[in-house]
Amino acid sequence: MTSASNLHEDKIAETIMVGRYMEMDHEGEKKTAKSRFSSFLWHGGSAYDAWFSCASNQVAQVLLTLPYSFSQLGMLSGILFQLLYGLMGSWTAYLISILYVEYRTRKEREKADFRNHIIQWFEVLEGLLGKHWRNTGLIFNCTFLLFGSVIQLIACASNIYYINDKLDKRTWTYIFGACCATTVFIPSFRNYRIWSFLGLLMTTYTAWYLTVASLLHGQVEGVKHSGPKKTVLYFTGATNILYTFGGHAVTVEIMHAMWKPQKFKAIYLLATAYVLTLTIPSATCVYWAFGDKLLERSNAFALLPRTTFRDAAVVLMLIHQFITFGFACTPLYIVWEKAIGLHNCRSLCKRAAARLPVVIPIWFLAIIFPFFGPINSAVGSLLVSFTVYIIPALAHMFTFRSGHARENAVEPPPRYFGRWIGVYTINIIIVGWVLIVGFGFGGWASMTNFIHQIKTFGLFTKCYQCPPPPPLLFPSNVPMGAPSPFSNAPNSTSSIFSFSPSPSPAHLPGHHHHHHHGR
């Protein structure tokens, strides 16, 4: 009994400690921003803030690629995979929160001070399991966040093109790379209060716009719903959904930004439940309306007619992608600050300047691989599978493998999970499933698809999946005077670099894709 009461006292002490840190932080910040209004917009640390952060971070541009996944998976599999991965994602987020509280409590018993320090996932792994775990966690997390940021940039260019096609997608990527670099000025997740709130409003609008617009549009003539036809496509679609519910590379940072991190446990599940009310109706309705046409268009905006509502959705998604870029990049900035020894620096401008080198490789990769859709699946299978599902489940099992660790756990598993045996069973099932289905089949399928995109469109392609220009343009823009050489040309990388501006979209007719799907 005494150990139980001590444990309870520890928990109370920890809560007080966490609260005190936040007050200290605020004392320093009030000097620069005295008005209550700015602190209302800027200083978020409540459970609601965490919920908004999780929900808006979870579903950004993936909303636009889920109908494409449904065309690969078929309707039933699409819905079932969303429910399955939503639950699995919530479970591993719960495990991460348990490990975070365990690590933080142990450290604070040793009188560690986290006032100017943001705890990250790799530090939790190191504190609980040692250096090898830290290195593995760091490599997977950073690579995943890097590509997560790349995907946001590609998505920005892909979306703006549907409002303004005077510039090609590659040029838009240059422009948005510069805009997204401004996220270096946002210090931590506690400063995303207004952004995550707006972000969720934006995705909610877009999801319901996709749903209603598809229903009003009705089914296209001769619509076909032939998915799932090919194993490659089936598993590519499944890994895109695995990626959708894998927003927890930033879970520890979001928890650390909370005044009471213990409250995080159910937040991710609640966020996922809300996200499912957006993703299932929108993906189902768009697929119902357009069917197999989605196989050639990985961005749902490409198929809907241009209206004021669609333009509004595009603009809102652009702003949201900027926010999500910040979400994905902030942990990278923090890792980089720690690496160069500037993490405790109080000067915001110094830290912002030091963070800029992180943006450059992201920008470069977005220009090399502009494959909106296929890149989500590749990242899902090769990186998210480990970062979000396998490593947290294994880390939980290894942290509590000894009887001593289980007895002294800050938060032992509740009875309704079946105590330790139940938790271990769930963890083993998740590791097995993700390893075989997500990483194994998913990795093979998404890389096959990804390599096909490179062969079809080439690296550095100017305008990925752009519709061909009207036939009237051909005589004035194509030196040969006829479009036929482009329609069948095998796309070598050399031909990519020698385009005149207009034929590059013509270079991307849908039948390239169609040919692939029948392969």
XYZ file of N, CA and C in Angstrom, residues 52-217:
498
model
N -6.702 19.600 -30.890
C -6.667 20.315 -32.173
C -5.372 20.015 -32.924
N -4.249 20.000 -32.191
C -2.965 19.725 -32.834
C -2.956 18.332 -33.455
N -3.424 17.336 -32.682
C -3.419 15.954 -33.189
C -4.338 15.810 -34.400
N -5.556 16.365 -34.292
C -6.533 16.181 -35.369
C -6.116 16.926 -36.630
N -5.633 18.168 -36.481
C -5.302 18.926 -37.694
C -4.002 18.413 -38.300
N -3.136 17.846 -37.456
C -1.879 17.296 -37.977
C -2.125 15.972 -38.687
N -3.160 15.252 -38.255
C -3.375 13.909 -38.791
C -3.902 13.936 -40.212
N -4.806 14.867 -40.504
C -5.400 14.827 -41.837
C -5.199 16.159 -42.544
N -4.160 16.209 -43.369
C -3.931 17.414 -44.170
C -4.173 17.021 -45.616
N -3.088 17.020 -46.405
C -3.267 16.703 -47.826
C -3.676 15.255 -48.069
N -3.540 14.377 -47.073
C -3.952 12.974 -47.249
C -5.438 12.900 -47.612
N -6.194 13.881 -47.122
C -7.622 13.976 -47.452
C -7.843 13.915 -48.970
N -6.911 14.514 -49.708
C -7.052 14.605 -51.165
C -6.576 13.341 -51.869
N -5.759 12.523 -51.184
C -5.260 11.302 -51.829
C -6.041 10.060 -51.403
N -6.903 10.179 -50.378
C -7.658 8.998 -49.941
C -8.610 8.466 -51.012
N -9.292 9.337 -51.802
C -10.114 8.778 -52.888
C -9.279 7.956 -53.880
N -8.051 8.399 -54.123
C -7.108 7.664 -54.991
C -6.814 6.290 -54.373
N -6.634 6.264 -53.041
C -6.413 4.986 -52.356
C -7.642 4.080 -52.470
N -8.842 4.663 -52.366
C -10.077 3.882 -52.493
C -10.167 3.259 -53.885
N -9.702 3.994 -54.921
C -9.764 3.437 -56.273
C -8.812 2.247 -56.410
N -7.767 2.216 -55.565
C -6.830 1.089 -55.597
C -7.323 -0.077 -54.747
N -8.026 0.261 -53.651
C -8.421 -0.757 -52.672
C -9.842 -1.284 -52.873
N -10.706 -0.457 -53.490
C -12.134 -0.759 -53.486
C -12.771 -0.166 -52.234
N -14.084 0.002 -52.288
C -14.806 0.720 -51.230
C -14.707 0.045 -49.859
N -14.993 -1.259 -49.808
C -15.059 -1.958 -48.526
C -13.700 -1.965 -47.828
N -12.657 -2.378 -48.578
C -11.309 -2.410 -47.985
C -10.882 -1.025 -47.534
N -11.228 -0.006 -48.323
C -10.851 1.362 -47.984
C -11.390 1.767 -46.624
N -12.668 1.476 -46.390
C -13.296 1.847 -45.111
C -12.713 1.012 -43.962
N -12.552 -0.304 -44.194
C -12.038 -1.178 -43.134
C -10.610 -0.817 -42.736
N -9.764 -0.522 -43.739
C -8.378 -0.136 -43.429
C -8.333 1.163 -42.630
N -9.231 2.096 -42.949
C -9.251 3.347 -42.176
C -9.589 3.075 -40.715
N -10.570 2.229 -40.493
C -10.960 1.922 -39.102
C -9.837 1.184 -38.381
N -9.236 0.203 -39.081
C -8.168 -0.596 -38.472
C -6.965 0.273 -38.112
N -6.480 1.056 -39.092
C -5.282 1.855 -38.828
C -5.567 3.022 -37.886
N -6.825 3.496 -37.877
C -7.199 4.532 -36.908
C -7.067 4.009 -35.490
N -7.542 2.774 -35.277
C -7.433 2.152 -33.946
C -5.983 1.850 -33.586
N -5.243 1.291 -34.565
C -3.841 0.952 -34.294
C -3.019 2.200 -33.999
N -3.297 3.266 -34.742
C -2.588 4.526 -34.517
C -2.867 5.086 -33.132
N -4.125 4.996 -32.719
C -4.499 5.500 -31.388
C -3.822 4.674 -30.291
N -3.710 3.378 -30.527
C -3.073 2.501 -29.538
C -1.596 2.846 -29.367
N -0.878 3.013 -30.498
C 0.563 3.294 -30.362
C 0.788 4.707 -29.814
N -0.141 5.641 -30.097
C -0.023 6.977 -29.491
C -0.187 6.872 -27.971
N -1.082 5.979 -27.541
C -1.281 5.731 -26.109
C 0.012 5.176 -25.491
N 0.653 4.242 -26.207
C 1.915 3.668 -25.705
C 2.993 4.744 -25.582
N 3.076 5.613 -26.595
C 4.081 6.685 -26.574
C 3.840 7.587 -25.366
N 2.552 7.877 -25.081
C 2.245 8.761 -23.950
C 2.641 8.105 -22.622
N 2.443 6.788 -22.526
C 2.836 6.052 -21.298
C 4.358 6.130 -21.121
N 5.098 5.908 -22.227
C 6.564 5.924 -22.165
C 7.081 7.324 -21.831
N 6.416 8.340 -22.370
C 6.827 9.732 -22.092
C 6.683 10.032 -20.601
N 5.520 9.681 -20.043
C 5.279 9.972 -18.617
C 6.267 9.180 -17.749
N 6.529 7.945 -18.145
C 7.496 7.090 -17.425
C 8.876 7.757 -17.428
N 9.329 8.186 -18.592
C 10.650 8.805 -18.741
C 10.731 10.097 -17.932
N 9.689 10.926 -18.096
C 9.730 12.240 -17.449
C 9.712 12.103 -15.925
N 8.898 11.164 -15.436
C 8.832 10.964 -13.983
C 10.181 10.493 -13.448
N 10.798 9.530 -14.129
C 12.114 9.030 -13.691
C 13.130 10.171 -13.660
N 13.118 10.994 -14.700
C 14.087 12.092 -14.792
C 13.846 13.130 -13.703
N 12.573 13.423 -13.443
C 12.286 14.459 -12.452
C 12.584 13.984 -11.029
N 12.524 12.653 -10.836
C 12.961 12.118 -9.535
C 14.460 12.357 -9.360
N 15.155 12.405 -10.513
C 16.606 12.692 -10.465
C 16.858 14.201 -10.515
N 15.806 14.992 -10.331
C 15.874 16.464 -10.292
C 16.261 17.084 -11.639
N 15.854 16.446 -12.725
C 16.118 17.036 -14.044
C 15.193 18.233 -14.252
N 15.675 19.236 -14.986
C 14.892 20.451 -15.216
C 14.620 20.597 -16.713
N 13.338 20.590 -17.075
C 12.988 20.670 -18.506
C 12.431 22.046 -18.879
N 12.840 23.080 -18.116
C 12.250 24.397 -18.337
C 12.538 24.920 -19.744
N 13.798 24.826 -20.165
C 14.152 25.326 -21.505
C 14.446 24.189 -22.466
N 13.900 23.034 -22.155
C 14.239 21.853 -22.963
C 12.953 21.167 -23.421
N 12.856 20.911 -24.705
C 11.686 20.192 -25.224
C 12.058 18.721 -25.344
N 11.335 17.871 -24.610
C 11.625 16.430 -24.666
C 11.168 15.898 -26.022
N 11.995 15.029 -26.624
C 11.624 14.407 -27.894
C 11.665 12.882 -27.779
N 11.048 12.237 -28.749
C 10.884 10.786 -28.732
C 12.213 10.061 -28.595
N 13.234 10.506 -29.314
C 14.517 9.787 -29.251
C 15.137 9.880 -27.855
N 14.855 10.974 -27.130
C 15.379 11.114 -25.757
C 14.638 10.187 -24.799
N 13.339 10.018 -25.057
C 12.557 9.068 -24.252
C 13.140 7.672 -24.452
N 13.424 7.312 -25.712
C 13.994 5.987 -26.014
C 15.353 5.816 -25.347
N 16.165 6.863 -25.397
C 17.498 6.762 -24.792
C 17.394 6.619 -23.278
N 16.531 7.418 -22.670
C 16.383 7.385 -21.215
C 15.875 6.046 -20.711
N 15.011 5.410 -21.503
C 14.416 4.148 -21.042
C 15.180 2.921 -21.539
N 15.772 3.007 -22.733
C 16.329 1.790 -23.355
C 17.770 1.903 -23.869
N 18.352 3.089 -23.807
C 19.763 3.191 -24.188
C 20.016 3.762 -25.581
N 21.330 3.838 -25.919
C 21.784 4.550 -27.121
C 21.304 3.957 -28.435
N 21.309 2.613 -28.561
C 20.936 1.990 -29.847
C 19.494 2.324 -30.193
N 18.650 2.287 -29.193
C 17.242 2.631 -29.418
C 17.125 4.091 -29.823
N 17.920 4.933 -29.127
C 17.876 6.365 -29.460
C 18.234 6.581 -30.929
N 19.328 5.948 -31.374
C 19.786 6.157 -32.754
C 18.758 5.667 -33.761
N 18.174 4.498 -33.492
C 17.160 3.959 -34.401
C 15.968 4.901 -34.470
N 15.497 5.331 -33.288
C 14.347 6.241 -33.237
C 14.632 7.539 -33.958
N 15.842 8.052 -33.767
C 16.230 9.336 -34.371
C 16.267 9.243 -35.892
N 16.869 8.168 -36.393
C 16.985 8.008 -37.859
C 15.602 7.906 -38.489
N 14.763 7.015 -37.952
C 13.427 6.831 -38.542
C 12.582 8.102 -38.420
N 12.615 8.706 -37.224
C 11.783 9.886 -37.001
C 12.170 11.045 -37.905
N 13.471 11.309 -37.959
C 13.924 12.460 -38.758
C 13.666 12.240 -40.239
N 13.904 11.016 -40.722
C 13.665 10.743 -42.151
C 12.185 10.877 -42.463
N 11.354 10.352 -41.562
C 9.909 10.442 -41.774
C 9.453 11.907 -41.795
N 9.928 12.699 -40.818
C 9.526 14.108 -40.748
C 10.041 14.891 -41.959
N 11.240 14.525 -42.406
C 11.810 15.177 -43.597
C 10.884 14.962 -44.795
N 10.511 13.695 -45.025
C 9.637 13.399 -46.168
C 8.215 13.892 -45.936
N 7.795 13.936 -44.669
C 6.487 14.513 -44.360
C 6.432 15.968 -44.796
N 7.529 16.687 -44.559
C 7.602 18.091 -44.972
C 7.661 18.206 -46.496
N 8.398 17.293 -47.119
C 8.498 17.276 -48.592
C 7.102 17.108 -49.190
N 6.329 16.182 -48.611
C 4.975 15.901 -49.120
C 4.101 17.148 -49.028
N 4.248 17.926 -47.955
C 3.446 19.154 -47.836
C 3.765 20.137 -48.960
N 5.055 20.248 -49.282
C 5.451 21.169 -50.362
C 4.893 20.713 -51.709
N 5.001 19.401 -51.976
C 4.476 18.862 -53.237
C 2.977 19.123 -53.304
N 2.308 18.921 -52.167
C 0.857 19.106 -52.117
C 0.478 20.562 -52.388
N 1.268 21.507 -51.855
C 0.991 22.933 -52.100
C 1.016 23.221 -53.594
N 2.070 22.751 -54.260
C 2.207 23.019 -55.696
C 1.104 22.321 -56.481
N 0.779 21.103 -56.064
C -0.247 20.328 -56.766
C -1.605 21.013 -56.656
N -1.885 21.620 -55.491
C -3.190 22.255 -55.281
C -3.317 23.615 -55.952
N -2.295 24.462 -55.820
C -2.389 25.822 -56.365
C -2.553 25.767 -57.879
N -2.020 24.712 -58.478
C -2.106 24.570 -59.937
C -3.556 24.536 -60.405
N -4.453 24.058 -59.546
C -5.859 23.962 -59.950
C -6.576 25.306 -59.887
N -5.909 26.316 -59.322
C -6.458 27.674 -59.350
C -5.724 28.502 -60.400
N -4.400 28.345 -60.428
C -3.595 29.152 -61.343
C -2.620 28.244 -62.088
N -2.944 27.913 -63.331
C -2.059 27.009 -64.083
C -1.145 27.766 -65.048
N -0.993 29.086 -64.800
C -0.067 29.857 -65.656
C 1.381 29.452 -65.370
N 1.623 29.052 -64.122
C 2.956 28.548 -63.771
C 2.858 27.034 -63.621
N 3.946 26.321 -63.960
C 3.895 24.866 -63.784
C 4.120 24.520 -62.309
N 3.867 23.252 -61.974
C 3.913 22.844 -60.559
C 5.308 22.999 -59.960
N 6.343 22.809 -60.801
C 7.706 22.916 -60.269
C 7.997 24.346 -59.810
N 7.549 25.323 -60.603
C 7.752 26.732 -60.223
C 6.998 27.048 -58.938
N 5.772 26.503 -58.814
C 5.005 26.708 -57.579
C 5.739 26.104 -56.383
N 6.442 24.984 -56.612
C 7.189 24.361 -55.509
C 8.294 25.294 -55.022
N 8.980 25.980 -55.949
C 10.006 26.957 -55.552
C 9.391 28.039 -54.667
N 8.233 28.555 -55.111
C 7.587 29.665 -54.408
C 7.155 29.242 -53.001
N 6.515 28.053 -52.915
C 6.023 27.620 -51.607
C 7.150 27.190 -50.674
N 8.257 26.743 -51.249
C 9.425 26.424 -50.418
C 9.870 27.648 -49.650
N 9.877 28.784 -50.345
C 10.274 30.038 -49.696
C 9.263 30.448 -48.626
N 7.963 30.276 -48.931
C 6.917 30.637 -47.947
C 7.031 29.757 -46.698
N 7.201 28.444 -46.910
C 7.231 27.511 -45.767
C 8.461 27.712 -44.891
N 9.504 28.310 -45.446
C 10.716 28.558 -44.652
C 10.435 29.497 -43.481
N 9.331 30.256 -43.548
C 9.016 31.184 -42.446
C 8.615 30.452 -41.157
N 8.335 29.148 -41.252
C 7.974 28.386 -40.030
C 9.138 28.327 -39.040
N 10.337 28.729 -39.446
C 11.480 28.714 -38.510
C 11.242 29.658 -37.327
N 10.280 30.577 -37.476
C 10.045 31.550 -36.403
C 9.089 31.045 -35.318
N 8.482 29.852 -35.521
C 7.537 29.354 -34.508
C 8.303 28.453 -33.528
N 8.451 28.898 -32.265
C 9.382 28.193 -31.357
C 9.007 26.752 -31.053
N 7.742 26.482 -30.628
C 7.405 25.110 -30.239
C 5.925 24.859 -30.469
N 5.479 23.657 -30.145
C 4.080 23.295 -30.370
C 3.117 24.079 -29.482
N 3.633 24.673 -28.426
C 2.745 25.451 -27.581
C 2.295 26.708 -28.323
N 3.000 27.057 -29.389
C 2.690 28.285 -30.125
C 1.826 28.043 -31.357
N 1.249 26.845 -31.435
C 0.424 26.520 -32.605
C -1.069 26.615 -32.314
N -1.430 27.222 -31.170
C -2.831 27.204 -30.747
C -3.787 27.651 -31.866
N -3.609 28.859 -32.358
C -4.552 29.388 -33.344
C -4.424 28.641 -34.673
N -3.184 28.217 -34.977
C -2.950 27.538 -36.259
C -3.631 26.184 -36.321
N -3.503 25.415 -35.228
C -4.102 24.071 -35.286
C -5.628 24.165 -35.283
N -6.165 25.187 -34.622
C -7.608 25.403 -34.618
C -8.086 25.731 -36.038
N -7.398 26.671 -36.681
C -7.757 27.042 -38.055
C -7.554 25.863 -39.007
N -6.465 25.131 -38.785
C -6.166 23.989 -39.653
C -7.291 22.976 -39.669
N -7.852 22.710 -38.497
C -8.933 21.734 -38.416
C -10.202 22.259 -39.086
N -10.468 23.563 -38.929
C -11.616 24.152 -39.626
C -11.468 23.988 -41.137
N -10.237 24.187 -41.609
C -9.984 24.121 -43.052
C -10.185 22.712 -43.604
N -9.643 21.718 -42.894
C -9.817 20.343 -43.397
C -11.272 19.916 -43.297
N -11.971 20.404 -42.267
C -13.390 20.061 -42.130
C -14.178 20.613 -43.320
N -13.912 21.869 -43.667
C -14.583 22.468 -44.826
C -14.273 21.668 -46.092
N -12.979 21.366 -46.296
C -12.565 20.675 -47.529
C -13.196 19.295 -47.629
N -13.209 18.564 -46.503
C -13.782 17.211 -46.514
C -15.254 17.250 -46.894
N -15.996 18.199 -46.300
C -17.417 18.266 -46.599
C -17.682 18.845 -47.991
N -16.777 19.708 -48.446
C -16.892 20.190 -49.835
C -16.749 18.998 -50.800
N -15.715 18.156 -50.571
C -15.495 16.984 -51.450
C -16.724 16.076 -51.441
N -17.283 15.874 -50.243
C -18.447 14.991 -50.105
C -19.646 15.544 -50.874
N -19.998 16.795 -50.593
C -21.198 17.397 -51.198
C -21.013 17.591 -52.701
N -19.833 18.104 -53.102
C -19.587 18.362 -54.529
C -19.671 17.058 -55.333
N -19.163 15.960 -54.781
C -19.224 14.670 -55.490
C -20.658 14.184 -55.623
N -21.439 14.348 -54.541
C -22.833 13.914 -54.589
C -23.637 14.750 -55.586
N -23.384 16.068 -55.613
C -24.098 16.944 -56.549
C -23.669 16.669 -57.992
N -22.390 16.371 -58.153
C -21.851 16.087 -59.488
C -22.467 14.811 -60.047
